[in-house]
PDB file of C-alpha atoms in Angstrom:
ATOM      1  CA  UNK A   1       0.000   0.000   0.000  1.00 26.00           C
ATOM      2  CA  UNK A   2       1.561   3.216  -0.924  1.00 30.00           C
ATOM      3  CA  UNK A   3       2.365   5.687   1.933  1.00 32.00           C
ATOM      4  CA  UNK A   4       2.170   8.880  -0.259  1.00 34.00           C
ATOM      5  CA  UNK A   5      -1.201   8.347  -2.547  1.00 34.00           C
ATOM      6  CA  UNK A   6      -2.676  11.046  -4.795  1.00 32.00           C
ATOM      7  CA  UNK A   7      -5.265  12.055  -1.974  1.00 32.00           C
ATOM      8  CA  UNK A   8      -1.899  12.997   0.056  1.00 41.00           C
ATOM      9  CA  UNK A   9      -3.506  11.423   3.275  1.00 43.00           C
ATOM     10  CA  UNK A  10      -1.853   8.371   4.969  1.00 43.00           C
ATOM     11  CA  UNK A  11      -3.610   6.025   7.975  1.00 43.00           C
ATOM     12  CA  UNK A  12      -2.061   6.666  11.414  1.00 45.00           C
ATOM     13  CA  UNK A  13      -1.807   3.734  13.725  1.00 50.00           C
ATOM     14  CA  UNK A  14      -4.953   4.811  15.215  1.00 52.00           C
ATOM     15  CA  UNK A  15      -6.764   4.208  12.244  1.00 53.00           C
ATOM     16  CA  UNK A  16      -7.512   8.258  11.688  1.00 54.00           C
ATOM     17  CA  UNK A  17      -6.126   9.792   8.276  1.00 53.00           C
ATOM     18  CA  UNK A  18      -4.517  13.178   8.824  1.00 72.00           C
ATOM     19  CA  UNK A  19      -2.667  15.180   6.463  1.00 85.00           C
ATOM     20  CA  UNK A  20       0.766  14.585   5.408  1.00 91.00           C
ATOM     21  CA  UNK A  21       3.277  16.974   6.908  1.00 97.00           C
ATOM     22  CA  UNK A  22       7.148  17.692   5.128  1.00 97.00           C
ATOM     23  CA  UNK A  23       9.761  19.571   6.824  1.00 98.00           C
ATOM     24  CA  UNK A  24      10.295  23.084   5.865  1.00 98.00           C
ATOM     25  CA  UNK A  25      14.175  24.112   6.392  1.00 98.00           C
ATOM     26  CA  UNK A  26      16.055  27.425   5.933  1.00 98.00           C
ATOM     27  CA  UNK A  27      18.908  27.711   3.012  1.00 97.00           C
ATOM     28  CA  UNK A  28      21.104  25.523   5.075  1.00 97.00           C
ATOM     29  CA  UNK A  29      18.646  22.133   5.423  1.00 97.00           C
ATOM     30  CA  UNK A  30      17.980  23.044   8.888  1.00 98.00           C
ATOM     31  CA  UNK A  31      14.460  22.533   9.912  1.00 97.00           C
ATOM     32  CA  UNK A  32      12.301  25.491  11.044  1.00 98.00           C
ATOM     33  CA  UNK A  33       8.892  23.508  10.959  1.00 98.00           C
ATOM     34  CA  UNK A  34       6.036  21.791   8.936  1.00 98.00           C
ATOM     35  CA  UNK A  35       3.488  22.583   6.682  1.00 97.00           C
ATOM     36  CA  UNK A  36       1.204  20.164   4.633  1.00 96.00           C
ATOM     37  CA  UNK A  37       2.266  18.755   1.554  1.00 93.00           C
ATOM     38  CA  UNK A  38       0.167  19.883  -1.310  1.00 91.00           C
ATOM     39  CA  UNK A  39       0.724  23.734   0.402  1.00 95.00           C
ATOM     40  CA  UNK A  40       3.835  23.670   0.186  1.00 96.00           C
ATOM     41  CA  UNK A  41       3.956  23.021  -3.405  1.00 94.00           C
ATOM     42  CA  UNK A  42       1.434  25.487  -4.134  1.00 94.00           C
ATOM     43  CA  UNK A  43       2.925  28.946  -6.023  1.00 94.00           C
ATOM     44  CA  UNK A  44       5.478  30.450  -5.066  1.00 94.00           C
ATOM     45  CA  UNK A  45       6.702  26.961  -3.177  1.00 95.00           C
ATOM     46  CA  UNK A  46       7.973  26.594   0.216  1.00 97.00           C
ATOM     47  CA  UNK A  47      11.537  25.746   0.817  1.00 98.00           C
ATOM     48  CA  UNK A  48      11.134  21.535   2.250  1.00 98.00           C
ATOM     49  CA  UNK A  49      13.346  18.396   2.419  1.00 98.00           C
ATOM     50  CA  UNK A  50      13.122  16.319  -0.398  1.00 98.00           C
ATOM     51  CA  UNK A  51      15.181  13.645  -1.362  1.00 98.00           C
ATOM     52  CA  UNK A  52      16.070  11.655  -4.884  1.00 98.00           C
ATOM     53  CA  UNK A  53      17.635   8.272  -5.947  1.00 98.00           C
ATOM     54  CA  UNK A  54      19.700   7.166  -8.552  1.00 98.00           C
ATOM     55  CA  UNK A  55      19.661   3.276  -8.646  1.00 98.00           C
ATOM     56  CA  UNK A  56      22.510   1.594 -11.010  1.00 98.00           C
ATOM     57  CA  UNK A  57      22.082  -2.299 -12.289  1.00 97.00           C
ATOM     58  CA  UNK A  58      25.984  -4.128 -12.920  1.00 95.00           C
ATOM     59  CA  UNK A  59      26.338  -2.813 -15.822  1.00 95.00           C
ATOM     60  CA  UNK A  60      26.428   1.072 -15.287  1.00 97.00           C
ATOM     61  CA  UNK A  61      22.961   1.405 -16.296  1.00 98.00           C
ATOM     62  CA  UNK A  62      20.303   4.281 -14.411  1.00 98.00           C
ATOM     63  CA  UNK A  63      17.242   2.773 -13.265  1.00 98.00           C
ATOM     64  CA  UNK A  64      14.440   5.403 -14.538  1.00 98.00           C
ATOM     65  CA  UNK A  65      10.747   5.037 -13.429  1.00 97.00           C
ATOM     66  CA  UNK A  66       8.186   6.879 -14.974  1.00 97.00           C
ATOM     67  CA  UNK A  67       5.576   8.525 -12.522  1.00 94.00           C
ATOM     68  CA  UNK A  68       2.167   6.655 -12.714  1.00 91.00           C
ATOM     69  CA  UNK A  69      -0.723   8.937 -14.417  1.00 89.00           C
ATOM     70  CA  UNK A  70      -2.620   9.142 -11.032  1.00 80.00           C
ATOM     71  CA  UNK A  71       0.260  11.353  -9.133  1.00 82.00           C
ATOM     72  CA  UNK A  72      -1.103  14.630  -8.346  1.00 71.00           C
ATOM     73  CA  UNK A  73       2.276  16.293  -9.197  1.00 75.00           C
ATOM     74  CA  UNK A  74       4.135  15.829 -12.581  1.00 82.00           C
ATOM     75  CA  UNK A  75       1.981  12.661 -13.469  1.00 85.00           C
ATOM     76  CA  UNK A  76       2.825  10.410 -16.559  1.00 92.00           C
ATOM     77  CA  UNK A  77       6.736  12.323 -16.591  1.00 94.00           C
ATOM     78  CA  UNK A  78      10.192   9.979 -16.416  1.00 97.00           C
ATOM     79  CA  UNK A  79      12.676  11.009 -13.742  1.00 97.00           C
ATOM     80  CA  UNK A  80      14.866   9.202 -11.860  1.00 97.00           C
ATOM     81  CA  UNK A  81      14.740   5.836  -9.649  1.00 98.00           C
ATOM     82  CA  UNK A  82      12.989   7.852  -6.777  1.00 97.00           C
ATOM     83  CA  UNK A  83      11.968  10.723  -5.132  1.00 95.00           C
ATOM     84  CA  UNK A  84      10.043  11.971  -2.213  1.00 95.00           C
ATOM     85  CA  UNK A  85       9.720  13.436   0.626  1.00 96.00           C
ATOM     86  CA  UNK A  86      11.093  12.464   4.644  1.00 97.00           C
ATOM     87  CA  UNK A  87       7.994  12.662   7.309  1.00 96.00           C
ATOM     88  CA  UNK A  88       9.241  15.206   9.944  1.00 97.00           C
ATOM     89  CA  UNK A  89      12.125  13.800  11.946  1.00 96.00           C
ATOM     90  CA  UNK A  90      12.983  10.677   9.524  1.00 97.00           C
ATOM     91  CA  UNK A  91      16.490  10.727   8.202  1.00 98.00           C
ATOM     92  CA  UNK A  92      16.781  11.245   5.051  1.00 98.00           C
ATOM     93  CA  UNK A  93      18.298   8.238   4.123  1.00 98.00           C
ATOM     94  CA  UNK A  94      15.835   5.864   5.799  1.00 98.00           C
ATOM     95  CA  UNK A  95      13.325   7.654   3.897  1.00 98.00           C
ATOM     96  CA  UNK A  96      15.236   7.496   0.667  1.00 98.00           C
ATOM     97  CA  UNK A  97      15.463   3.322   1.166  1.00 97.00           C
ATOM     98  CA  UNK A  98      11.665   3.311   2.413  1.00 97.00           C
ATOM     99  CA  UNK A  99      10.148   5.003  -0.596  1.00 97.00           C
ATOM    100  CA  UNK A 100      12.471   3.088  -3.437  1.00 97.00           C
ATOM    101  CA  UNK A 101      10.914  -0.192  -1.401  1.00 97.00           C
ATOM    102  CA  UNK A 102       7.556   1.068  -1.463  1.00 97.00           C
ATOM    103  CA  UNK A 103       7.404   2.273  -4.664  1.00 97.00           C
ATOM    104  CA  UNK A 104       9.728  -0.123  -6.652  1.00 98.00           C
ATOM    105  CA  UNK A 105       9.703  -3.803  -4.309  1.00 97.00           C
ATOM    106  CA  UNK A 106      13.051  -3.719  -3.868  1.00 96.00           C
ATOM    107  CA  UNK A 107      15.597  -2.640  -1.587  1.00 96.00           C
ATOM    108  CA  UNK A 108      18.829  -1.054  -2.694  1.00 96.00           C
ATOM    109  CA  UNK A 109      21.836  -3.691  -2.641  1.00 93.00           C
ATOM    110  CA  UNK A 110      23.962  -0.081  -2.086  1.00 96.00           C
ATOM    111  CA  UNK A 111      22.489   3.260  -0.756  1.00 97.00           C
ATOM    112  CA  UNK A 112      25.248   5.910  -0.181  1.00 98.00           C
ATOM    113  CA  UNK A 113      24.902   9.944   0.247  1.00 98.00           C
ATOM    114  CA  UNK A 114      25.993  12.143  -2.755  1.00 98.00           C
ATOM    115  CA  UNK A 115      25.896  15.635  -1.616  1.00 97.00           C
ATOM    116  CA  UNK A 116      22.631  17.880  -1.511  1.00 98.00           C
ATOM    117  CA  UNK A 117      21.441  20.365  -3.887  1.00 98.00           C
ATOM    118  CA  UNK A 118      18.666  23.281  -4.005  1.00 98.00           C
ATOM    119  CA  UNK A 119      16.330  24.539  -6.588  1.00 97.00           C
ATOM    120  CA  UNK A 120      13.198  26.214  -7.202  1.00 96.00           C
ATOM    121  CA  UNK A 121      11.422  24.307 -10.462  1.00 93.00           C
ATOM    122  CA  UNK A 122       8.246  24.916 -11.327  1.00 90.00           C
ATOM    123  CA  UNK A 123       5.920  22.450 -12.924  1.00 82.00           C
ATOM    124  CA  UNK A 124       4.249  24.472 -16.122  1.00 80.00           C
ATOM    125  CA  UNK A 125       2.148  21.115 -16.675  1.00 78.00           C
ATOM    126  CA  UNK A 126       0.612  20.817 -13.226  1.00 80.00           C
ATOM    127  CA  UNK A 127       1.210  24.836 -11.707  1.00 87.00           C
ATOM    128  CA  UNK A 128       3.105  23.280  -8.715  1.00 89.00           C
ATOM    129  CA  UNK A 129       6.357  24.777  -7.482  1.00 93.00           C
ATOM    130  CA  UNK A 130       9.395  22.654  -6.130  1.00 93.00           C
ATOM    131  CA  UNK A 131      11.090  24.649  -3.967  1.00 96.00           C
ATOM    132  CA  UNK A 132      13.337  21.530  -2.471  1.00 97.00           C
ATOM    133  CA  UNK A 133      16.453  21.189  -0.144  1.00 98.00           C
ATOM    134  CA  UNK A 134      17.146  17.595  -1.819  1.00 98.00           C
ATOM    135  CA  UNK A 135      19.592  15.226  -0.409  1.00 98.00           C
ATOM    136  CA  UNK A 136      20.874  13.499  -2.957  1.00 98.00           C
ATOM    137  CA  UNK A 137      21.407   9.311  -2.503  1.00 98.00           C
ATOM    138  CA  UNK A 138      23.036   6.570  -5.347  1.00 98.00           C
ATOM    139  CA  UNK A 139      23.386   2.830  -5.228  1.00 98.00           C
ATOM    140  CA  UNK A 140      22.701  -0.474  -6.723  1.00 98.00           C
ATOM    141  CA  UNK A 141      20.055  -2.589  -7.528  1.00 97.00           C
ATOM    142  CA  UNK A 142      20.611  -6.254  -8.006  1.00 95.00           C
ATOM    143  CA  UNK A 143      17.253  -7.502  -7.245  1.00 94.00           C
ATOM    144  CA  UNK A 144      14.016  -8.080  -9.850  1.00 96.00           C
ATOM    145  CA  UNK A 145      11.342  -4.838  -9.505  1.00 97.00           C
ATOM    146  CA  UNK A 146       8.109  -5.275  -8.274  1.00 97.00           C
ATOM    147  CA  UNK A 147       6.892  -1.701  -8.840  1.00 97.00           C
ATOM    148  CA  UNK A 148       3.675  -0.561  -7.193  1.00 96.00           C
ATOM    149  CA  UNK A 149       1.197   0.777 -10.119  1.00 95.00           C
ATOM    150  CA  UNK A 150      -0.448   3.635  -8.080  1.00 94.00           C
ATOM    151  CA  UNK A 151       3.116   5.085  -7.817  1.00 95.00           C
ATOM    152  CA  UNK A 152       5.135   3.904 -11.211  1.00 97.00           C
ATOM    153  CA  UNK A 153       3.763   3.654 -15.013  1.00 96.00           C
ATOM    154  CA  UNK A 154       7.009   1.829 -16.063  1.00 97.00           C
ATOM    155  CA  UNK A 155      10.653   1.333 -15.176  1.00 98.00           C
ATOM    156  CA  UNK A 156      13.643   1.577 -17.605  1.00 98.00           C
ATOM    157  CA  UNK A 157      17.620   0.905 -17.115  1.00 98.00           C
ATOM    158  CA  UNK A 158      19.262   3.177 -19.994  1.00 98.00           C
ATOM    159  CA  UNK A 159      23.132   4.034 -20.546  1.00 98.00           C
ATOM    160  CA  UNK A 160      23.989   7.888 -21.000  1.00 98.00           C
ATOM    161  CA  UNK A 161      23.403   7.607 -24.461  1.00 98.00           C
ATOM    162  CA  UNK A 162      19.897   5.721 -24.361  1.00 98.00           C
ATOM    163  CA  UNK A 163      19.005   8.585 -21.965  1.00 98.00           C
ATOM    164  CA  UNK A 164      20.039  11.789 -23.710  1.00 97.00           C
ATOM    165  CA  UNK A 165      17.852   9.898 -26.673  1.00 97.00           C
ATOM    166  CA  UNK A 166      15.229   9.304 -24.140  1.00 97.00           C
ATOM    167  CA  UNK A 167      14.815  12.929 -22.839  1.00 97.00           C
ATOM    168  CA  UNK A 168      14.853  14.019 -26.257  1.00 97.00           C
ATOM    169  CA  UNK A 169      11.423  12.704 -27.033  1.00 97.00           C
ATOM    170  CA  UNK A 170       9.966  11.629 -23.525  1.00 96.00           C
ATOM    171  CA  UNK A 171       8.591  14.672 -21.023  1.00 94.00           C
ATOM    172  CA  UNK A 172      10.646  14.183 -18.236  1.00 95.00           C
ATOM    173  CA  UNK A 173      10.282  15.740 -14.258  1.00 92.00           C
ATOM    174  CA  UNK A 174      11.445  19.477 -13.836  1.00 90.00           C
ATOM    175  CA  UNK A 175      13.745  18.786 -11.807  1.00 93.00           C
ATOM    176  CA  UNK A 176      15.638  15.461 -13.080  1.00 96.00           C
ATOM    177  CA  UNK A 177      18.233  17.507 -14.779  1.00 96.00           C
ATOM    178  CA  UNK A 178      18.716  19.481 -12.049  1.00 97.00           C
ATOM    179  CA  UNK A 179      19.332  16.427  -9.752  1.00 98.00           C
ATOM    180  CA  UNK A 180      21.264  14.102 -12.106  1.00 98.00           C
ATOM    181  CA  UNK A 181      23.951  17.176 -12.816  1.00 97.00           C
ATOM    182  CA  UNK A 182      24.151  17.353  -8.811  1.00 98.00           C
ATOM    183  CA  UNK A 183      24.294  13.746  -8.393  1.00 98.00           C
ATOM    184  CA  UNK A 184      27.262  13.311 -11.185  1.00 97.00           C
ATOM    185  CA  UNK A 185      30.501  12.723  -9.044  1.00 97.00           C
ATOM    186  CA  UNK A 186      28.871  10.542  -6.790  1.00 98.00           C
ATOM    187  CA  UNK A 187      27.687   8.553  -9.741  1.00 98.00           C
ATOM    188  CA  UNK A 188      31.091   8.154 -11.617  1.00 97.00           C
ATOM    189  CA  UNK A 189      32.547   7.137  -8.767  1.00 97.00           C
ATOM    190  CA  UNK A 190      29.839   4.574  -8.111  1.00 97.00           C
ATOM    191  CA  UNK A 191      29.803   3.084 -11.773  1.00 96.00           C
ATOM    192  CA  UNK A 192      33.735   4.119 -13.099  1.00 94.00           C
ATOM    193  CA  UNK A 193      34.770   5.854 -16.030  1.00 90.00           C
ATOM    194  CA  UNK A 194      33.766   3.052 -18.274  1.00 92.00           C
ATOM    195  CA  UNK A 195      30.004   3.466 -17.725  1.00 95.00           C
ATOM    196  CA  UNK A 196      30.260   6.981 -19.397  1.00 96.00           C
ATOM    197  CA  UNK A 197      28.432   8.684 -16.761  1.00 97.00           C
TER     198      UNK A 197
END
């Protein structure tokens, strides 16, 4: 069962649903309180932790997924293995590892930090803002997918080249460039000059 459905209500253990909350933070990444999660994407955006994925197979390749058409935010777009959002007070690497299980069925065989980054993009397709401190997480994946539909449309591995063809023609999140680019050292490291990353 997703966590993070299109309604943007989850179940607490008590049974009631309540609103999810995301961290707000300052231009550092420190936390100065919560707000809801659709109102902080609302124009102009409110500056929240975020966090995004970048899952490699053995042979160099980048896990994409693209966003099932039922998201409420950038629905039916290709970006990378995951992304979301940490519930107030959740590291952002547990949350990173919890949403790429929840959404994909698998757990990463390698999860390691690369580096944060900050952006304001907004979405022209669906008029919501992300204005994101994003910690920024790669790794590998050496286990079969078992994506959950209400979250992903469709998964793809693709070299550099098989992406740049890929985002050509494809409509891809806002923000993917933004991440990958940020992402970049921490990914040739991970996959070595041979991979072409």
């Amino acid at each position: 069962m997703p966590i993070t459905p299109a309604t943007e209500m989850h179940s607490s253990p008590n049974g009631i649903t309540e609103a999810i909350l995301l961290e707000l933070v300052d231009e550092d990444g420190n936390t100065i309180g919560t707000a809801e999660k659709l109102a902080v994407h609302q124009p102009p955006g409110q500056l929240h932790r975020a966090f995004s994925v970048f899952l490699f197979d053995e042979r160099g390749r980048l896990l994409l997924q693209q966003r099932a058409l039922g998201k409420y935010h950038s629905p039916g777009v290709w970006s990378n293995t995951c992304c979301g959002h940490p519930y107030p007070g959740e590291a952002p690497f547990a949350a990173a590892a919890r949403r790429t299980y929840e959404e994909l069925g698998v757990s990463p065989s390698l999860l390691a930090e690369a580096g944060t980054v900050r952006y304001n993009h907004p979405d022209p397709r669906s008029g919501l803002v992300e204005q994101e401190f994003n910690h920024l997480f790669v790794g590998l994946v050496q286990s079969p997918l078992r994506p959950e539909p209400e979250e992903v449309g469709a998964t793809a591995f693709v070299t550099p080249a098989e992406l740049a063809e890929r985002h050509a023609k494809d409509p891809f999140s806002a923000w993917f460039t933004t991440v990958l680019d940020a992402a970049r050292p921490a990914v040739r490291e991970l996959t070595g000059a041979s991979a072409g990353w």
